[in-house]
């Protein structure tokens, strides 16, 4: 079973920031926070991951709370192509990548 | 494009039959993982292969089996197909300690 909890769905206006929350109530010290997304009829796509510090790449930013019990994925300027199911996952990442997906958050970007 | 190729893209099988799905991993990646995604659910981990050996298995019965070849490509075999095996089957390749890159999947329908 998935170890994270996410809202079932969210809407975001095109051009605005999309903030997707995730609760990691059972995350352990050696587990990273990973975010993947799945656009309809495609395989999941890696977005970003982090351990303790906030991270940013060309796709998104990841904010992790100090106690690591929650994280937020930020898409700074959402486009229609960002409409997808977004998954947050706790994983040790070291010699693993046997990922446990939940149901994710369906993000709909509205024109 | 992730460089991970799966074949076939779609197929239909009859209950009780056997099926083989194939995956060509991204160049250089030595680890392949297989996932099953039922409609409306997140992907569920089936098993992982590293350098031709099984390196972890999820909660799937023995009729789900796999192989990894010296060129790191992989096969997923399912025997005695059941209606509930109808799903999208995803292959992901990676280095053992790197991010997973997913293929587009094979849509299996069991009738």
PDB file of C-alpha atoms in Angstrom:
ATOM      1  CA  UNK A   1       0.000   0.000   0.000  1.00  0.00           C
ATOM      2  CA  UNK A   2       1.063   3.566  -0.680  1.00  0.00           C
ATOM      3  CA  UNK A   3       2.680   5.370   2.236  1.00  0.00           C
ATOM      4  CA  UNK A   4       1.735   8.858   1.081  1.00  0.00           C
ATOM      5  CA  UNK A   5      -1.579  10.687   0.927  1.00  0.00           C
ATOM      6  CA  UNK A   6      -2.596  13.216  -1.710  1.00  0.00           C
ATOM      7  CA  UNK A   7      -5.795  15.020  -2.686  1.00  0.00           C
ATOM      8  CA  UNK A   8      -7.719  13.183  -5.371  1.00  0.00           C
ATOM      9  CA  UNK A   9      -7.937  16.136  -7.734  1.00  0.00           C
ATOM     10  CA  UNK A  10      -7.050  19.803  -8.167  1.00  0.00           C
ATOM     11  CA  UNK A  11      -7.686  22.534 -10.709  1.00  0.00           C
ATOM     12  CA  UNK A  12      -5.285  25.296 -11.706  1.00  0.00           C
ATOM     13  CA  UNK A  13      -5.683  28.226 -14.098  1.00  0.00           C
ATOM     14  CA  UNK A  14      -3.297  28.262 -17.036  1.00  0.00           C
ATOM     15  CA  UNK A  15      -0.287  30.466 -16.331  1.00  0.00           C
ATOM     16  CA  UNK A  16      -0.714  30.312 -12.557  1.00  0.00           C
ATOM     17  CA  UNK A  17       1.395  28.322 -10.136  1.00  0.00           C
ATOM     18  CA  UNK A  18       0.152  24.838  -9.314  1.00  0.00           C
ATOM     19  CA  UNK A  19       0.907  23.728  -5.753  1.00  0.00           C
ATOM     20  CA  UNK A  20       0.422  20.008  -5.171  1.00  0.00           C
ATOM     21  CA  UNK A  21       0.581  18.825  -1.551  1.00  0.00           C
ATOM     22  CA  UNK A  22       1.615  15.429  -0.217  1.00  0.00           C
ATOM     23  CA  UNK A  23       1.675  13.957   3.287  1.00  0.00           C
ATOM     24  CA  UNK A  24       4.510  11.586   4.192  1.00  0.00           C
ATOM     25  CA  UNK A  25       3.406  10.528   7.664  1.00  0.00           C
ATOM     26  CA  UNK A  26       5.610   7.400   7.829  1.00  0.00           C
ATOM     27  CA  UNK A  27       8.695   8.575   5.956  1.00  0.00           C
ATOM     28  CA  UNK A  28      11.951   7.267   7.405  1.00  0.00           C
ATOM     29  CA  UNK A  29      15.280   9.021   7.661  1.00  0.00           C
ATOM     30  CA  UNK A  30      16.865   7.432   4.612  1.00  0.00           C
ATOM     31  CA  UNK A  31      13.892   7.818   2.296  1.00  0.00           C
ATOM     32  CA  UNK A  32      13.757  10.407  -0.433  1.00  0.00           C
ATOM     33  CA  UNK A  33      10.638  12.199  -1.628  1.00  0.00           C
ATOM     34  CA  UNK A  34      10.031  11.539  -5.317  1.00  0.00           C
ATOM     35  CA  UNK A  35       7.497  13.097  -7.639  1.00  0.00           C
ATOM     36  CA  UNK A  36       6.373  11.520 -10.895  1.00  0.00           C
ATOM     37  CA  UNK A  37       3.567  12.450 -13.237  1.00  0.00           C
ATOM     38  CA  UNK A  38       1.585  10.463 -15.760  1.00  0.00           C
ATOM     39  CA  UNK A  39       0.011  12.140 -18.733  1.00  0.00           C
ATOM     40  CA  UNK A  40      -2.939  10.233 -20.164  1.00  0.00           C
ATOM     41  CA  UNK A  41      -1.961   7.013 -21.957  1.00  0.00           C
ATOM     42  CA  UNK A  42       1.757   7.481 -21.273  1.00  0.00           C
ATOM     43  CA  UNK A  43       4.200   5.979 -18.795  1.00  0.00           C
ATOM     44  CA  UNK A  44       5.064   7.896 -15.606  1.00  0.00           C
ATOM     45  CA  UNK A  45       7.626  10.664 -16.002  1.00  0.00           C
ATOM     46  CA  UNK A  46      10.200  11.559 -13.340  1.00  0.00           C
ATOM     47  CA  UNK A  47       9.900  15.182 -12.169  1.00  0.00           C
ATOM     48  CA  UNK A  48      12.090  15.790  -9.144  1.00  0.00           C
ATOM     49  CA  UNK A  49      13.267  14.314  -5.853  1.00  0.00           C
ATOM     50  CA  UNK A  50      14.774  15.503  -2.580  1.00  0.00           C
ATOM     51  CA  UNK A  51      15.831  14.368   0.866  1.00  0.00           C
ATOM     52  CA  UNK A  52      15.747  17.356   3.231  1.00  0.00           C
ATOM     53  CA  UNK A  53      16.465  20.488   1.290  1.00  0.00           C
ATOM     54  CA  UNK A  54      14.221  22.244  -1.179  1.00  0.00           C
ATOM     55  CA  UNK A  55      15.051  21.412  -4.769  1.00  0.00           C
ATOM     56  CA  UNK A  56      14.460  23.090  -8.120  1.00  0.00           C
ATOM     57  CA  UNK A  57      14.971  21.936 -11.676  1.00  0.00           C
ATOM     58  CA  UNK A  58      13.733  22.973 -15.094  1.00  0.00           C
ATOM     59  CA  UNK A  59      10.349  21.343 -14.521  1.00  0.00           C
ATOM     60  CA  UNK A  60       9.393  22.155 -10.956  1.00  0.00           C
ATOM     61  CA  UNK A  61      10.306  23.061  -7.391  1.00  0.00           C
ATOM     62  CA  UNK A  62      10.014  20.772  -4.396  1.00  0.00           C
ATOM     63  CA  UNK A  63       9.436  22.128  -0.909  1.00  0.00           C
ATOM     64  CA  UNK A  64       9.941  19.685   1.991  1.00  0.00           C
ATOM     65  CA  UNK A  65       8.942  20.675   5.523  1.00  0.00           C
ATOM     66  CA  UNK A  66      11.545  20.551   8.245  1.00  0.00           C
ATOM     67  CA  UNK A  67       9.984  17.469   9.862  1.00  0.00           C
ATOM     68  CA  UNK A  68       9.755  15.878   6.375  1.00  0.00           C
ATOM     69  CA  UNK A  69       6.149  14.850   6.991  1.00  0.00           C
ATOM     70  CA  UNK A  70       4.856  16.850   4.071  1.00  0.00           C
ATOM     71  CA  UNK A  71       6.027  18.183   0.725  1.00  0.00           C
ATOM     72  CA  UNK A  72       4.706  20.447  -1.997  1.00  0.00           C
ATOM     73  CA  UNK A  73       5.427  20.203  -5.691  1.00  0.00           C
ATOM     74  CA  UNK A  74       5.263  23.587  -7.400  1.00  0.00           C
ATOM     75  CA  UNK A  75       4.785  24.039 -11.134  1.00  0.00           C
ATOM     76  CA  UNK A  76       5.518  27.785 -11.410  1.00  0.00           C
ATOM     77  CA  UNK A  77       3.545  28.545 -14.596  1.00  0.00           C
ATOM     78  CA  UNK A  78       1.136  25.738 -15.366  1.00  0.00           C
ATOM     79  CA  UNK A  79       0.301  25.008 -19.000  1.00  0.00           C
ATOM     80  CA  UNK A  80      -2.373  22.805 -20.522  1.00  0.00           C
ATOM     81  CA  UNK A  81       0.325  20.164 -21.119  1.00  0.00           C
ATOM     82  CA  UNK A  82       0.799  19.871 -17.353  1.00  0.00           C
ATOM     83  CA  UNK A  83      -2.639  18.247 -17.050  1.00  0.00           C
ATOM     84  CA  UNK A  84      -1.766  14.826 -15.607  1.00  0.00           C
ATOM     85  CA  UNK A  85      -1.880  12.586 -12.551  1.00  0.00           C
ATOM     86  CA  UNK A  86       0.892  13.528 -10.114  1.00  0.00           C
ATOM     87  CA  UNK A  87       2.337  10.956  -7.714  1.00  0.00           C
ATOM     88  CA  UNK A  88       4.486  11.554  -4.655  1.00  0.00           C
ATOM     89  CA  UNK A  89       6.467   8.569  -3.403  1.00  0.00           C
ATOM     90  CA  UNK A  90       8.758   7.820  -0.470  1.00  0.00           C
ATOM     91  CA  UNK A  91      11.635   5.591  -1.512  1.00  0.00           C
ATOM     92  CA  UNK A  92      15.074   4.823  -0.215  1.00  0.00           C
ATOM     93  CA  UNK A  93      16.398   5.287  -3.728  1.00  0.00           C
ATOM     94  CA  UNK A  94      19.627   3.509  -2.954  1.00  0.00           C
ATOM     95  CA  UNK A  95      19.649   0.245  -4.838  1.00  0.00           C
ATOM     96  CA  UNK A  96      15.865   0.222  -4.801  1.00  0.00           C
ATOM     97  CA  UNK A  97      13.541   2.204  -7.073  1.00  0.00           C
ATOM     98  CA  UNK A  98      10.898  -0.396  -6.374  1.00  0.00           C
ATOM     99  CA  UNK A  99       8.380   2.387  -6.270  1.00  0.00           C
ATOM    100  CA  UNK A 100       5.073   2.245  -4.406  1.00  0.00           C
ATOM    101  CA  UNK A 101       2.570   4.454  -6.200  1.00  0.00           C
ATOM    102  CA  UNK A 102      -0.698   5.626  -4.672  1.00  0.00           C
ATOM    103  CA  UNK A 103      -3.612   6.962  -6.701  1.00  0.00           C
ATOM    104  CA  UNK A 104      -2.022  10.384  -7.082  1.00  0.00           C
ATOM    105  CA  UNK A 105      -3.582  13.804  -7.683  1.00  0.00           C
ATOM    106  CA  UNK A 106      -5.338  14.499 -10.967  1.00  0.00           C
ATOM    107  CA  UNK A 107      -4.307  18.055 -11.884  1.00  0.00           C
ATOM    108  CA  UNK A 108      -6.479  19.769 -14.457  1.00  0.00           C
ATOM    109  CA  UNK A 109      -5.076  22.981 -15.940  1.00  0.00           C
ATOM    110  CA  UNK A 110      -7.951  25.179 -17.052  1.00  0.00           C
ATOM    111  CA  UNK A 111      -7.605  27.653 -19.983  1.00  0.00           C
TER     112      UNK A 111
ATOM    113  CA  UNK B   1      11.009  10.139 -25.237  1.00  0.00           C
ATOM    114  CA  UNK B   2      12.715   8.079 -22.544  1.00  0.00           C
ATOM    115  CA  UNK B   3      14.510   5.567 -24.761  1.00  0.00           C
ATOM    116  CA  UNK B   4      12.562   2.723 -23.161  1.00  0.00           C
ATOM    117  CA  UNK B   5      10.636   0.740 -25.742  1.00  0.00           C
ATOM    118  CA  UNK B   6       7.880  -1.752 -25.025  1.00  0.00           C
ATOM    119  CA  UNK B   7       6.194  -4.194 -27.385  1.00  0.00           C
ATOM    120  CA  UNK B   8       3.538  -4.825 -28.338  1.00  0.00           C
ATOM    121  CA  UNK B   9       1.571  -1.651 -27.549  1.00  0.00           C
ATOM    122  CA  UNK B  10      -1.742  -3.478 -27.318  1.00  0.00           C
ATOM    123  CA  UNK B  11      -2.861  -7.073 -27.300  1.00  0.00           C
ATOM    124  CA  UNK B  12      -5.897  -9.178 -26.510  1.00  0.00           C
ATOM    125  CA  UNK B  13      -5.648 -12.629 -24.962  1.00  0.00           C
ATOM    126  CA  UNK B  14      -8.128 -15.241 -23.817  1.00  0.00           C
ATOM    127  CA  UNK B  15      -8.433 -16.329 -20.199  1.00  0.00           C
ATOM    128  CA  UNK B  16      -6.058 -19.230 -19.498  1.00  0.00           C
ATOM    129  CA  UNK B  17      -3.565 -18.296 -22.199  1.00  0.00           C
ATOM    130  CA  UNK B  18       0.014 -17.192 -21.688  1.00  0.00           C
ATOM    131  CA  UNK B  19       1.531 -13.854 -22.717  1.00  0.00           C
ATOM    132  CA  UNK B  20       5.043 -12.428 -23.123  1.00  0.00           C
ATOM    133  CA  UNK B  21       5.690  -8.699 -23.013  1.00  0.00           C
ATOM    134  CA  UNK B  22       9.003  -7.170 -24.033  1.00  0.00           C
ATOM    135  CA  UNK B  23      11.043  -4.167 -22.956  1.00  0.00           C
ATOM    136  CA  UNK B  24      14.189  -2.599 -24.368  1.00  0.00           C
ATOM    137  CA  UNK B  25      15.848  -0.481 -21.743  1.00  0.00           C
ATOM    138  CA  UNK B  26      17.559   2.851 -22.209  1.00  0.00           C
ATOM    139  CA  UNK B  27      21.156   2.508 -23.378  1.00  0.00           C
ATOM    140  CA  UNK B  28      23.486   1.723 -20.491  1.00  0.00           C
ATOM    141  CA  UNK B  29      20.790   1.061 -17.905  1.00  0.00           C
ATOM    142  CA  UNK B  30      21.364  -2.235 -16.079  1.00  0.00           C
ATOM    143  CA  UNK B  31      18.137  -2.414 -14.066  1.00  0.00           C
ATOM    144  CA  UNK B  32      14.623  -3.105 -15.314  1.00  0.00           C
ATOM    145  CA  UNK B  33      11.439  -2.964 -13.258  1.00  0.00           C
ATOM    146  CA  UNK B  34       7.935  -4.037 -14.259  1.00  0.00           C
ATOM    147  CA  UNK B  35       4.691  -2.509 -13.025  1.00  0.00           C
ATOM    148  CA  UNK B  36       1.005  -3.335 -13.476  1.00  0.00           C
ATOM    149  CA  UNK B  37      -1.470  -0.460 -13.667  1.00  0.00           C
ATOM    150  CA  UNK B  38      -5.160  -1.272 -13.461  1.00  0.00           C
ATOM    151  CA  UNK B  39      -7.642   1.304 -14.687  1.00  0.00           C
ATOM    152  CA  UNK B  40      -7.900   4.246 -12.296  1.00  0.00           C
ATOM    153  CA  UNK B  41      -5.085   3.010 -10.055  1.00  0.00           C
ATOM    154  CA  UNK B  42      -1.418   3.868  -9.664  1.00  0.00           C
ATOM    155  CA  UNK B  43       1.212   1.456 -10.990  1.00  0.00           C
ATOM    156  CA  UNK B  44       1.922  -1.560  -8.776  1.00  0.00           C
ATOM    157  CA  UNK B  45       5.457  -2.979  -8.588  1.00  0.00           C
ATOM    158  CA  UNK B  46       5.741  -6.537  -9.946  1.00  0.00           C
ATOM    159  CA  UNK B  47       9.488  -7.234  -9.859  1.00  0.00           C
ATOM    160  CA  UNK B  48      12.902  -5.844 -10.690  1.00  0.00           C
ATOM    161  CA  UNK B  49      15.888  -7.332 -12.495  1.00  0.00           C
ATOM    162  CA  UNK B  50      19.493  -6.242 -12.055  1.00  0.00           C
ATOM    163  CA  UNK B  51      22.209  -7.796 -14.188  1.00  0.00           C
ATOM    164  CA  UNK B  52      19.967 -10.734 -15.148  1.00  0.00           C
ATOM    165  CA  UNK B  53      18.990 -11.610 -11.564  1.00  0.00           C
ATOM    166  CA  UNK B  54      15.688 -10.878  -9.818  1.00  0.00           C
ATOM    167  CA  UNK B  55      16.344  -8.077  -7.345  1.00  0.00           C
ATOM    168  CA  UNK B  56      13.015  -7.714  -5.599  1.00  0.00           C
ATOM    169  CA  UNK B  57       9.411  -8.730  -6.065  1.00  0.00           C
ATOM    170  CA  UNK B  58       6.063  -7.225  -5.201  1.00  0.00           C
ATOM    171  CA  UNK B  59       2.895  -9.021  -4.134  1.00  0.00           C
ATOM    172  CA  UNK B  60       2.276 -10.943  -7.346  1.00  0.00           C
ATOM    173  CA  UNK B  61       1.796 -14.728  -7.764  1.00  0.00           C
ATOM    174  CA  UNK B  62       4.457 -16.987  -9.326  1.00  0.00           C
ATOM    175  CA  UNK B  63       2.593 -17.109 -12.633  1.00  0.00           C
ATOM    176  CA  UNK B  64       4.128 -13.662 -13.183  1.00  0.00           C
ATOM    177  CA  UNK B  65       7.744 -14.310 -14.156  1.00  0.00           C
ATOM    178  CA  UNK B  66      10.495 -12.448 -15.909  1.00  0.00           C
ATOM    179  CA  UNK B  67      13.842 -12.530 -17.603  1.00  0.00           C
ATOM    180  CA  UNK B  68      16.601 -10.047 -18.213  1.00  0.00           C
ATOM    181  CA  UNK B  69      19.049 -10.633 -21.045  1.00  0.00           C
ATOM    182  CA  UNK B  70      22.772  -9.775 -21.287  1.00  0.00           C
ATOM    183  CA  UNK B  71      21.902  -6.620 -23.247  1.00  0.00           C
ATOM    184  CA  UNK B  72      19.636  -5.667 -20.289  1.00  0.00           C
ATOM    185  CA  UNK B  73      16.411  -5.981 -22.269  1.00  0.00           C
ATOM    186  CA  UNK B  74      13.671  -7.828 -20.429  1.00  0.00           C
ATOM    187  CA  UNK B  75      10.565  -9.946 -20.743  1.00  0.00           C
ATOM    188  CA  UNK B  76       7.512 -10.277 -18.528  1.00  0.00           C
ATOM    189  CA  UNK B  77       5.651 -13.578 -18.801  1.00  0.00           C
ATOM    190  CA  UNK B  78       2.207 -14.203 -17.391  1.00  0.00           C
ATOM    191  CA  UNK B  79       0.779 -17.726 -17.379  1.00  0.00           C
ATOM    192  CA  UNK B  80      -2.828 -18.836 -16.947  1.00  0.00           C
ATOM    193  CA  UNK B  81      -4.219 -15.383 -17.666  1.00  0.00           C
ATOM    194  CA  UNK B  82      -7.164 -14.182 -15.589  1.00  0.00           C
ATOM    195  CA  UNK B  83      -9.636 -11.421 -16.388  1.00  0.00           C
ATOM    196  CA  UNK B  84      -8.127  -9.293 -13.585  1.00  0.00           C
ATOM    197  CA  UNK B  85      -4.775  -9.342 -15.374  1.00  0.00           C
ATOM    198  CA  UNK B  86      -6.215  -6.830 -17.820  1.00  0.00           C
ATOM    199  CA  UNK B  87      -4.101  -3.726 -17.258  1.00  0.00           C
ATOM    200  CA  UNK B  88      -1.390  -1.447 -18.583  1.00  0.00           C
ATOM    201  CA  UNK B  89       2.007  -3.099 -18.047  1.00  0.00           C
ATOM    202  CA  UNK B  90       4.866  -0.657 -17.633  1.00  0.00           C
ATOM    203  CA  UNK B  91       8.578  -1.240 -17.866  1.00  0.00           C
ATOM    204  CA  UNK B  92      11.082   1.133 -16.265  1.00  0.00           C
ATOM    205  CA  UNK B  93      14.822   1.137 -16.752  1.00  0.00           C
ATOM    206  CA  UNK B  94      17.488   2.730 -14.621  1.00  0.00           C
ATOM    207  CA  UNK B  95      20.901   2.353 -13.161  1.00  0.00           C
ATOM    208  CA  UNK B  96      20.536   0.534  -9.839  1.00  0.00           C
ATOM    209  CA  UNK B  97      20.860   3.824  -7.964  1.00  0.00           C
ATOM    210  CA  UNK B  98      19.328   6.154 -10.528  1.00  0.00           C
ATOM    211  CA  UNK B  99      15.925   7.537 -11.470  1.00  0.00           C
ATOM    212  CA  UNK B 100      13.550   5.224 -13.290  1.00  0.00           C
ATOM    213  CA  UNK B 101      12.549   6.008 -16.861  1.00  0.00           C
ATOM    214  CA  UNK B 102       9.299   4.435 -17.989  1.00  0.00           C
ATOM    215  CA  UNK B 103       8.193   3.146 -21.355  1.00  0.00           C
ATOM    216  CA  UNK B 104       4.777   3.834 -22.856  1.00  0.00           C
ATOM    217  CA  UNK B 105       3.412   0.517 -21.674  1.00  0.00           C
ATOM    218  CA  UNK B 106       1.586  -2.471 -23.127  1.00  0.00           C
ATOM    219  CA  UNK B 107      -2.191  -2.509 -22.811  1.00  0.00           C
ATOM    220  CA  UNK B 108      -3.270  -6.112 -22.150  1.00  0.00           C
ATOM    221  CA  UNK B 109      -6.917  -7.087 -22.382  1.00  0.00           C
ATOM    222  CA  UNK B 110      -7.966 -10.548 -21.200  1.00  0.00           C
ATOM    223  CA  UNK B 111     -11.339 -11.755 -22.444  1.00  0.00           C
TER     224      UNK B 111
END
